[in-house]
mmCIF file of C-alpha atoms in Angstrom:
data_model
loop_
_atom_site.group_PDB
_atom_site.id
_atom_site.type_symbol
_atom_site.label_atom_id
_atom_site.label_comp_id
_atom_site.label_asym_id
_atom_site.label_seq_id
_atom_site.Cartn_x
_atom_site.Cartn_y
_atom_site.Cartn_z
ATOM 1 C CA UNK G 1 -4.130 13.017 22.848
ATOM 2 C CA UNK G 2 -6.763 14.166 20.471
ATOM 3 C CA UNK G 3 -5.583 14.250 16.916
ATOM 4 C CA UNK G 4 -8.183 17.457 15.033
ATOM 5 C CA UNK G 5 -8.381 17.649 11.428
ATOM 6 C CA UNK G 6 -10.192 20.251 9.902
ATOM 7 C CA UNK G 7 -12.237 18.747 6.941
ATOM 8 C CA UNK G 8 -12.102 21.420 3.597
ATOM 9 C CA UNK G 9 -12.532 18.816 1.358
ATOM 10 C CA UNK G 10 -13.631 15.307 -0.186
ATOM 11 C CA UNK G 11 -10.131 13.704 -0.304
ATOM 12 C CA UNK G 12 -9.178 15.412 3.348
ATOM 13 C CA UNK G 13 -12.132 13.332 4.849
ATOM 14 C CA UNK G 14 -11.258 10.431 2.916
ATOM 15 C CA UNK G 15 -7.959 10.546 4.179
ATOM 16 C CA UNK G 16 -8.935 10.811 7.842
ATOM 17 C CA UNK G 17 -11.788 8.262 7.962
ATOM 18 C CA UNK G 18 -9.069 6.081 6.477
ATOM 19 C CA UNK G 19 -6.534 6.477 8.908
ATOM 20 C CA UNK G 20 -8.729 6.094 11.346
ATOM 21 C CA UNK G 21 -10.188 2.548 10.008
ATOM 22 C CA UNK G 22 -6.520 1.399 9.571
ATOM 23 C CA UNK G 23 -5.761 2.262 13.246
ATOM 24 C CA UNK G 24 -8.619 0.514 14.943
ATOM 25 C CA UNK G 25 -7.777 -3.088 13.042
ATOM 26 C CA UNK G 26 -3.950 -2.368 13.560
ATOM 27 C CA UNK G 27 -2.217 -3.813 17.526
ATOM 28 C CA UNK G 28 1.373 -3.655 18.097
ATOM 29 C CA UNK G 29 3.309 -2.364 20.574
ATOM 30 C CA UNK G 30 5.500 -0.134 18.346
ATOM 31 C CA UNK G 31 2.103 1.141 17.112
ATOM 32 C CA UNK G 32 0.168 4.554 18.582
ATOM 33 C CA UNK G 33 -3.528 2.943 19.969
ATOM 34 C CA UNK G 34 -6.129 4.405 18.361
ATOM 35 C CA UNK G 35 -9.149 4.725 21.437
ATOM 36 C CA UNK G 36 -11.726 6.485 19.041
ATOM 37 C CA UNK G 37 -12.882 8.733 16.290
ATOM 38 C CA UNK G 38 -15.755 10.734 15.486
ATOM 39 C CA UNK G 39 -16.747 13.845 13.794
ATOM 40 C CA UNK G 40 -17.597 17.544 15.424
ATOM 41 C CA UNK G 41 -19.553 19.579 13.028
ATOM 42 C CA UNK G 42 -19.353 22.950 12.773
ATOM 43 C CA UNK G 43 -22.668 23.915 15.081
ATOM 44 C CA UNK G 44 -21.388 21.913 17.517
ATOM 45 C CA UNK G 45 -17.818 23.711 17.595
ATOM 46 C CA UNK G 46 -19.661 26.631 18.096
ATOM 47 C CA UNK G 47 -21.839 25.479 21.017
ATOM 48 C CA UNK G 48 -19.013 24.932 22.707
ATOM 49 C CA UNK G 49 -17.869 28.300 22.418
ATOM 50 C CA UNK G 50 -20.835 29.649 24.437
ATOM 51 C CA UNK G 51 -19.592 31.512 27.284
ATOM 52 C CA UNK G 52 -16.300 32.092 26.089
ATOM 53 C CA UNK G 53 -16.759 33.496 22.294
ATOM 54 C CA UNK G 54 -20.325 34.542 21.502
ATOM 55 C CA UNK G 55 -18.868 35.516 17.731
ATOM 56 C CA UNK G 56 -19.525 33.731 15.088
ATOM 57 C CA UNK G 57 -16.843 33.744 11.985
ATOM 58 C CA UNK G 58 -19.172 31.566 9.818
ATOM 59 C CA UNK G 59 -15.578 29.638 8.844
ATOM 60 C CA UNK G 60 -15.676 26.614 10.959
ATOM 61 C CA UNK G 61 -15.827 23.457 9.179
ATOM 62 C CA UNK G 62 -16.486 19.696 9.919
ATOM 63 C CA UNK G 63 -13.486 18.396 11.857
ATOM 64 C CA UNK G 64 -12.477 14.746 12.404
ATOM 65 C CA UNK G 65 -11.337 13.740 15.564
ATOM 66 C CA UNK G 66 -9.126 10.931 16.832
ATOM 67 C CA UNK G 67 -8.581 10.034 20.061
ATOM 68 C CA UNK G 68 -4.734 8.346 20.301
ATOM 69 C CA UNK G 69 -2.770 7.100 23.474
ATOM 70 C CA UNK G 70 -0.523 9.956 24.864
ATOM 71 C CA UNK G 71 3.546 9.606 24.170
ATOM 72 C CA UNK G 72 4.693 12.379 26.649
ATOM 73 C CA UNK G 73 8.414 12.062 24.745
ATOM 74 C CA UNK G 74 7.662 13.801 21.934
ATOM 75 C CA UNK G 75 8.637 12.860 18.628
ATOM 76 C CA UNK G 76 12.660 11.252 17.142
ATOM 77 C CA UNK G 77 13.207 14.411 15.818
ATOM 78 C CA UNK G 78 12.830 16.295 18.717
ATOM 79 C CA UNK G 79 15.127 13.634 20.274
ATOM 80 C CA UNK G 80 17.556 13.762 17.687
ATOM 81 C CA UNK G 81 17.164 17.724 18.166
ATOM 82 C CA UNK G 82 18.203 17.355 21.486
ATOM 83 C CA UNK G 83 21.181 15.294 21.128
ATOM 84 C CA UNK G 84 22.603 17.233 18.268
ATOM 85 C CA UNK G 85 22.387 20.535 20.776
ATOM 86 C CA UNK G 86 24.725 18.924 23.831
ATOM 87 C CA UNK G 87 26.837 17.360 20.716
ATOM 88 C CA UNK G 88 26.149 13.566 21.582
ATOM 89 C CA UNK G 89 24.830 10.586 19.515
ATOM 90 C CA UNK G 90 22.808 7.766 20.104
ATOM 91 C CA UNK G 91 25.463 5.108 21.812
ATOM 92 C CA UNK G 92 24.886 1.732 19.667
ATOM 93 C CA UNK G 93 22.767 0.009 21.794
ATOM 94 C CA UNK G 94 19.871 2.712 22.463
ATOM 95 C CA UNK G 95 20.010 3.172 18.410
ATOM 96 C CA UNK G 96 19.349 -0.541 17.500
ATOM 97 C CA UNK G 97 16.750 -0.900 20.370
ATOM 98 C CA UNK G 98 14.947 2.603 19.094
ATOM 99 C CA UNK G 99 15.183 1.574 15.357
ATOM 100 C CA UNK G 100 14.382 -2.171 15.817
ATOM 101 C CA UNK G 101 10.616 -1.062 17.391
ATOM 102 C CA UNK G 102 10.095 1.093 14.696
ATOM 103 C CA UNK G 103 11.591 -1.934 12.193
ATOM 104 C CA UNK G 104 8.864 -4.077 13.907
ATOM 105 C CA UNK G 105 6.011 -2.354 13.324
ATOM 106 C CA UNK G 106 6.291 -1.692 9.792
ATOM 107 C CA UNK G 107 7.334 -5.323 9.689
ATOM 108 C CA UNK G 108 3.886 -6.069 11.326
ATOM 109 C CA UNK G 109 2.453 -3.605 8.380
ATOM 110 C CA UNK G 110 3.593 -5.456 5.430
ATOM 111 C CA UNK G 111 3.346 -9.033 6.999
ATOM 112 C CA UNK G 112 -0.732 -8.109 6.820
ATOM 113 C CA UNK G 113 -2.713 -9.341 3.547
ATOM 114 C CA UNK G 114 -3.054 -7.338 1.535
ATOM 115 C CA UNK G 115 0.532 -5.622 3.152
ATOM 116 C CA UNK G 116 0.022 -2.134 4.363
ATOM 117 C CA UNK G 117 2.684 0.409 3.374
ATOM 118 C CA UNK G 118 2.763 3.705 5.600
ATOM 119 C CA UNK G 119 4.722 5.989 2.594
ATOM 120 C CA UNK G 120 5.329 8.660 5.180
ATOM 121 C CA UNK G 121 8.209 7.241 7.830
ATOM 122 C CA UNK G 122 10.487 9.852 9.207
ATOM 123 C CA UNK G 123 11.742 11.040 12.442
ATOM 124 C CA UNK G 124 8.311 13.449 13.179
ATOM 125 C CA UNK G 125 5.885 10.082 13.033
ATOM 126 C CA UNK G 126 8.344 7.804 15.072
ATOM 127 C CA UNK G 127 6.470 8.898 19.380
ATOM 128 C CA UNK G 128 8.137 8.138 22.318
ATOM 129 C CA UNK G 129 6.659 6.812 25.485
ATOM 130 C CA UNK G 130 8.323 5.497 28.215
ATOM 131 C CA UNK G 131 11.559 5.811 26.017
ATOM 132 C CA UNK G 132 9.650 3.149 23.537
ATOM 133 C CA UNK G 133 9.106 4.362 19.992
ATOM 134 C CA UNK G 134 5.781 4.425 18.338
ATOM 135 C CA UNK G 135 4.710 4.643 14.707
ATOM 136 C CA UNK G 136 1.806 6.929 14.048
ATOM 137 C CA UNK G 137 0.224 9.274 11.249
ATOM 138 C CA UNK G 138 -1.039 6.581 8.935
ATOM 139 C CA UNK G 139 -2.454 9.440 6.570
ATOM 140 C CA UNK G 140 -0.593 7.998 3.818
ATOM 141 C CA UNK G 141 -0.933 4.475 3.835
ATOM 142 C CA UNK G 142 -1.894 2.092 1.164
ATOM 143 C CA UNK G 143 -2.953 -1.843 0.929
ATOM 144 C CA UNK G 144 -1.180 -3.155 -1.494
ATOM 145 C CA UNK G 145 0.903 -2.126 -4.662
ATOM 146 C CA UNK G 146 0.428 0.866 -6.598
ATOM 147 C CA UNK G 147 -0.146 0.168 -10.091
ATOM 148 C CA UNK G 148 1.714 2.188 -12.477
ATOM 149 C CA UNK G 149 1.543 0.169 -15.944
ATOM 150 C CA UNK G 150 -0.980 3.074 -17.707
ATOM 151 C CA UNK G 151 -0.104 6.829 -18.180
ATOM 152 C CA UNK G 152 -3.415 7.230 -16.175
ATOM 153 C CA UNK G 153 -2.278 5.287 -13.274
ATOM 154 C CA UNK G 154 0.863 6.825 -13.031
ATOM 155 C CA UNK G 155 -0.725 10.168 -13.214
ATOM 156 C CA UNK G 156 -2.884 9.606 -10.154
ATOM 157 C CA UNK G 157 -0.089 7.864 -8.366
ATOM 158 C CA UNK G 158 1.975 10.887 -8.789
ATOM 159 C CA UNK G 159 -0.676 13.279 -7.529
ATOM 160 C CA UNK G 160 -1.115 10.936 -4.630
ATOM 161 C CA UNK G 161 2.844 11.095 -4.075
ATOM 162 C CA UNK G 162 3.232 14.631 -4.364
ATOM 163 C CA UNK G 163 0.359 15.221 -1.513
ATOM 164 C CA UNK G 164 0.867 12.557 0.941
ATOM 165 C CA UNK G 165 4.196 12.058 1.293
ATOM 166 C CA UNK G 166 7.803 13.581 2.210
ATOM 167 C CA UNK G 167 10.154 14.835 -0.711
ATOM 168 C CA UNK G 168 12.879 13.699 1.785
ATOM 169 C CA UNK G 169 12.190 10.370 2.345
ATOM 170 C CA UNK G 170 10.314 9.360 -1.041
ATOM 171 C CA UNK G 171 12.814 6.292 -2.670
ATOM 172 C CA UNK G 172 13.465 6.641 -6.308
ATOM 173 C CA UNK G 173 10.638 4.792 -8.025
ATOM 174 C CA UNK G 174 8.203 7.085 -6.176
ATOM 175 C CA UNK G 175 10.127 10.696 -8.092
ATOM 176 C CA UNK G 176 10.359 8.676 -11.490
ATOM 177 C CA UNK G 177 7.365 6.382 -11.989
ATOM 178 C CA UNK G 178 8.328 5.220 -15.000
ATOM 179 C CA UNK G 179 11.364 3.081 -13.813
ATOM 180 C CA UNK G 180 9.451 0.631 -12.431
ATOM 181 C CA UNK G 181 5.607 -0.973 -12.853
ATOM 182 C CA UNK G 182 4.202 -0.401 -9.603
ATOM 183 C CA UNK G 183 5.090 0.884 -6.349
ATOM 184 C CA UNK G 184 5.546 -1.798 -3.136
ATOM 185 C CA UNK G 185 6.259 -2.182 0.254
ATOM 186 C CA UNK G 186 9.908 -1.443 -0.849
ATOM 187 C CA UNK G 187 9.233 2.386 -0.695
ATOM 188 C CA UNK G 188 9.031 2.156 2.910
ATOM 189 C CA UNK G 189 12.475 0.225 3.482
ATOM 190 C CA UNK G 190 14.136 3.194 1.439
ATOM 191 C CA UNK G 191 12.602 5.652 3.415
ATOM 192 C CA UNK G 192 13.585 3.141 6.526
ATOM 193 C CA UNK G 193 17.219 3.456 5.454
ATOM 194 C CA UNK G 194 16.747 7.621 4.979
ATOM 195 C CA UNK G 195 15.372 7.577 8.971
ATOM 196 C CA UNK G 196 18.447 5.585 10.111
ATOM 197 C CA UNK G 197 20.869 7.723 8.425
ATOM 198 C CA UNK G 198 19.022 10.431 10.386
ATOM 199 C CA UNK G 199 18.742 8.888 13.701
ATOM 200 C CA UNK G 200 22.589 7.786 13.686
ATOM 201 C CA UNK G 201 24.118 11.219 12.214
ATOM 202 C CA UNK G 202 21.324 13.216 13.391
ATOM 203 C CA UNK G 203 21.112 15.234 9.617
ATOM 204 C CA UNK G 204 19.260 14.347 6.596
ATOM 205 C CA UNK G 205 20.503 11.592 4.287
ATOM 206 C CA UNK G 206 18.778 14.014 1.522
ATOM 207 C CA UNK G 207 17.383 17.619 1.527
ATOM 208 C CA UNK G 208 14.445 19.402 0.548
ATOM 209 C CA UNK G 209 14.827 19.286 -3.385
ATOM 210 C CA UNK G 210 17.165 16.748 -3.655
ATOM 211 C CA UNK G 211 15.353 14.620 -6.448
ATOM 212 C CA UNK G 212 18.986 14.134 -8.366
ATOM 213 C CA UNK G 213 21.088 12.826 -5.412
ATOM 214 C CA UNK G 214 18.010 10.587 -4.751
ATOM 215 C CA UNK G 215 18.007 8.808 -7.912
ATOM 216 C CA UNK G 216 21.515 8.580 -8.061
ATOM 217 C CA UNK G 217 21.647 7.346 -4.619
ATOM 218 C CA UNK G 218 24.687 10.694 -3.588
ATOM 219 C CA UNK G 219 24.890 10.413 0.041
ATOM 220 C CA UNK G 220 27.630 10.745 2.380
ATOM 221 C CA UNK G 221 28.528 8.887 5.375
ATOM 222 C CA UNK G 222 30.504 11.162 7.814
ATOM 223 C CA UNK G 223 33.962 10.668 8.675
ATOM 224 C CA UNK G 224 33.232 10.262 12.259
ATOM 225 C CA UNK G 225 30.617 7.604 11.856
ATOM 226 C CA UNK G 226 31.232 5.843 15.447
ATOM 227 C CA UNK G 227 29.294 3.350 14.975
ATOM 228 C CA UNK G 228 31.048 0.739 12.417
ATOM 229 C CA UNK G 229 30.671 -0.812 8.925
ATOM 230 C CA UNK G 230 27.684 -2.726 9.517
ATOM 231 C CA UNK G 231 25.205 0.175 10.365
ATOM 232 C CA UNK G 232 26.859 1.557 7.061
ATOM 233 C CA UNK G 233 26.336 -1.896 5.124
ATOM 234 C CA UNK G 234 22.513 -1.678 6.196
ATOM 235 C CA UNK G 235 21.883 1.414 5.109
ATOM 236 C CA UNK G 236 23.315 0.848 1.799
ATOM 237 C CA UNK G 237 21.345 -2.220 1.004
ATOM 238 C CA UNK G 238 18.033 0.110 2.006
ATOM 239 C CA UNK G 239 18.876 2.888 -0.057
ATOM 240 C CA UNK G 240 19.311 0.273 -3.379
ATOM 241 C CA UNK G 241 17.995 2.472 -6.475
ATOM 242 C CA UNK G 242 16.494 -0.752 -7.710
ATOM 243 C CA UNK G 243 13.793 -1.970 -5.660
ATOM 244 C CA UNK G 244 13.853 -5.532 -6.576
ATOM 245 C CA UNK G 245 17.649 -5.059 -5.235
ATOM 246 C CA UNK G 246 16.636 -3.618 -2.191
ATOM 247 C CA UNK G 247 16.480 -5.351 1.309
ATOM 248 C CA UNK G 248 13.216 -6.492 2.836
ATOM 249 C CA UNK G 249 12.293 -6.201 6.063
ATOM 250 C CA UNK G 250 13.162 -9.325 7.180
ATOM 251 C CA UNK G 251 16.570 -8.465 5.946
ATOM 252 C CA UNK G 252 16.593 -5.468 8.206
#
């Protein structure tokens, strides 16, 4: 499948030649293979309108191309869609198998030096194949911690926040930056704990907006939860306000 990004800017391009180097040094199974990338410039977009459109808008831009194995399955969400329509659940075993690849590769991600932290897990970026799951879109992604110790830092680390990643799924220290000196791998475990919640109750752990419930950690785990106190237990030692009190992955 051919990933197209339209290129309007400095930081778009920055962010798409940097996914792209992440994916071609990244191999894991639980990991969308990356086959190439390239750029199409905006001459050569229209050449290859000839015979079709002989107009020219004068709007095309650059675009940055990727070239990514196919997952004919979709995305979790559409899954979890799906499910939620013919009122069923994951059973217990399909959940752990489907969340343990998608534990493993960002396991893989933070066991590399410096670790990389994707800052943008959620149901849409979790591909099936073959009823495997995949993690893709590493738009987001970081090496490293995120300093935060100057009001400069944590200026640019907001603006970074605010445009890369999902409201949702964004753990506490990333809506107040001053709770905390820098941001770790420990983001993505929160948001880790948010996509289980979602996969096993098939509805948000948070909504659009909710900023308050997710510094004060106000979720709810449904009264029909049929899957036990342990799936319960994990996701409350994900979703820890404090990161340092948070689980790791090899904890998960």
């Amino acid at each position: 499948v051919l990933k197209v990004t339209s290129i309007h800017s400095r930081a778009q391009r920055d962010i798409a030649e940097k996914e792209a180097k992440l994916l071609s040094r990244l191999s894991h199974p639980s990991i969308v293979k990356m086959y190439n990338a390239c750029y199409r410039t905006a001459s050569q977009q229209q050449s290859g309108k000839r015979g079709k459109d002989q107009s020219n808008t004068g709007k095309e831009r650059p675009q940055h191309l990727i070239l990514m194995e196919y997952c004919e399955g979709g995305h979790a969400l559409d899954v979890c869609n799906k499910l939620a329509s013919q009122g069923q659940r994951f059973d217990l075993s399909t959940l752990i198998i489907a969340f343990g690849q998608i534990c493993n590769a960002v396991s893989y991600l933070h066991a590399q030096r410096p670790p990389i932290v994707h800052r943008d897990l959620k149901p849409v970026n979790f591909l099936v194949k073959n009823g495997a799951y995949k993690l893709c879109d590493f738009g987001s992604a970081v090496f490293g911690h995120v300093d935060l110790r100057t009001p400069k830092a944590r200026s640019d680390a907001e603006d970074v926040v605010q445009k890369t990643t999902t409201q949702m799924f964004r753990a506490p220290e990333m809506i107040d930056l001053f709770v905390t000196k820098k941001l770790t791998q420990s983001t993505d475990v929160w948001a880790l704990g948010c996509c289980l919640y979602s996969l096993a109750f098939l509805q948000n752990c948070f909504e659009e907006g909710s900023n308050l419930a997710i510094l004060s950690r106000k979720y709810t785990i449904p009264d029909d939860n049929p899957y036990g106190d342990g799936l319960v237990e994990l996701i409350d030692r994900m979703l820890a306000v404090d990161y340092k009190a948070r689980a790791d992955m090899t904890e998960v």
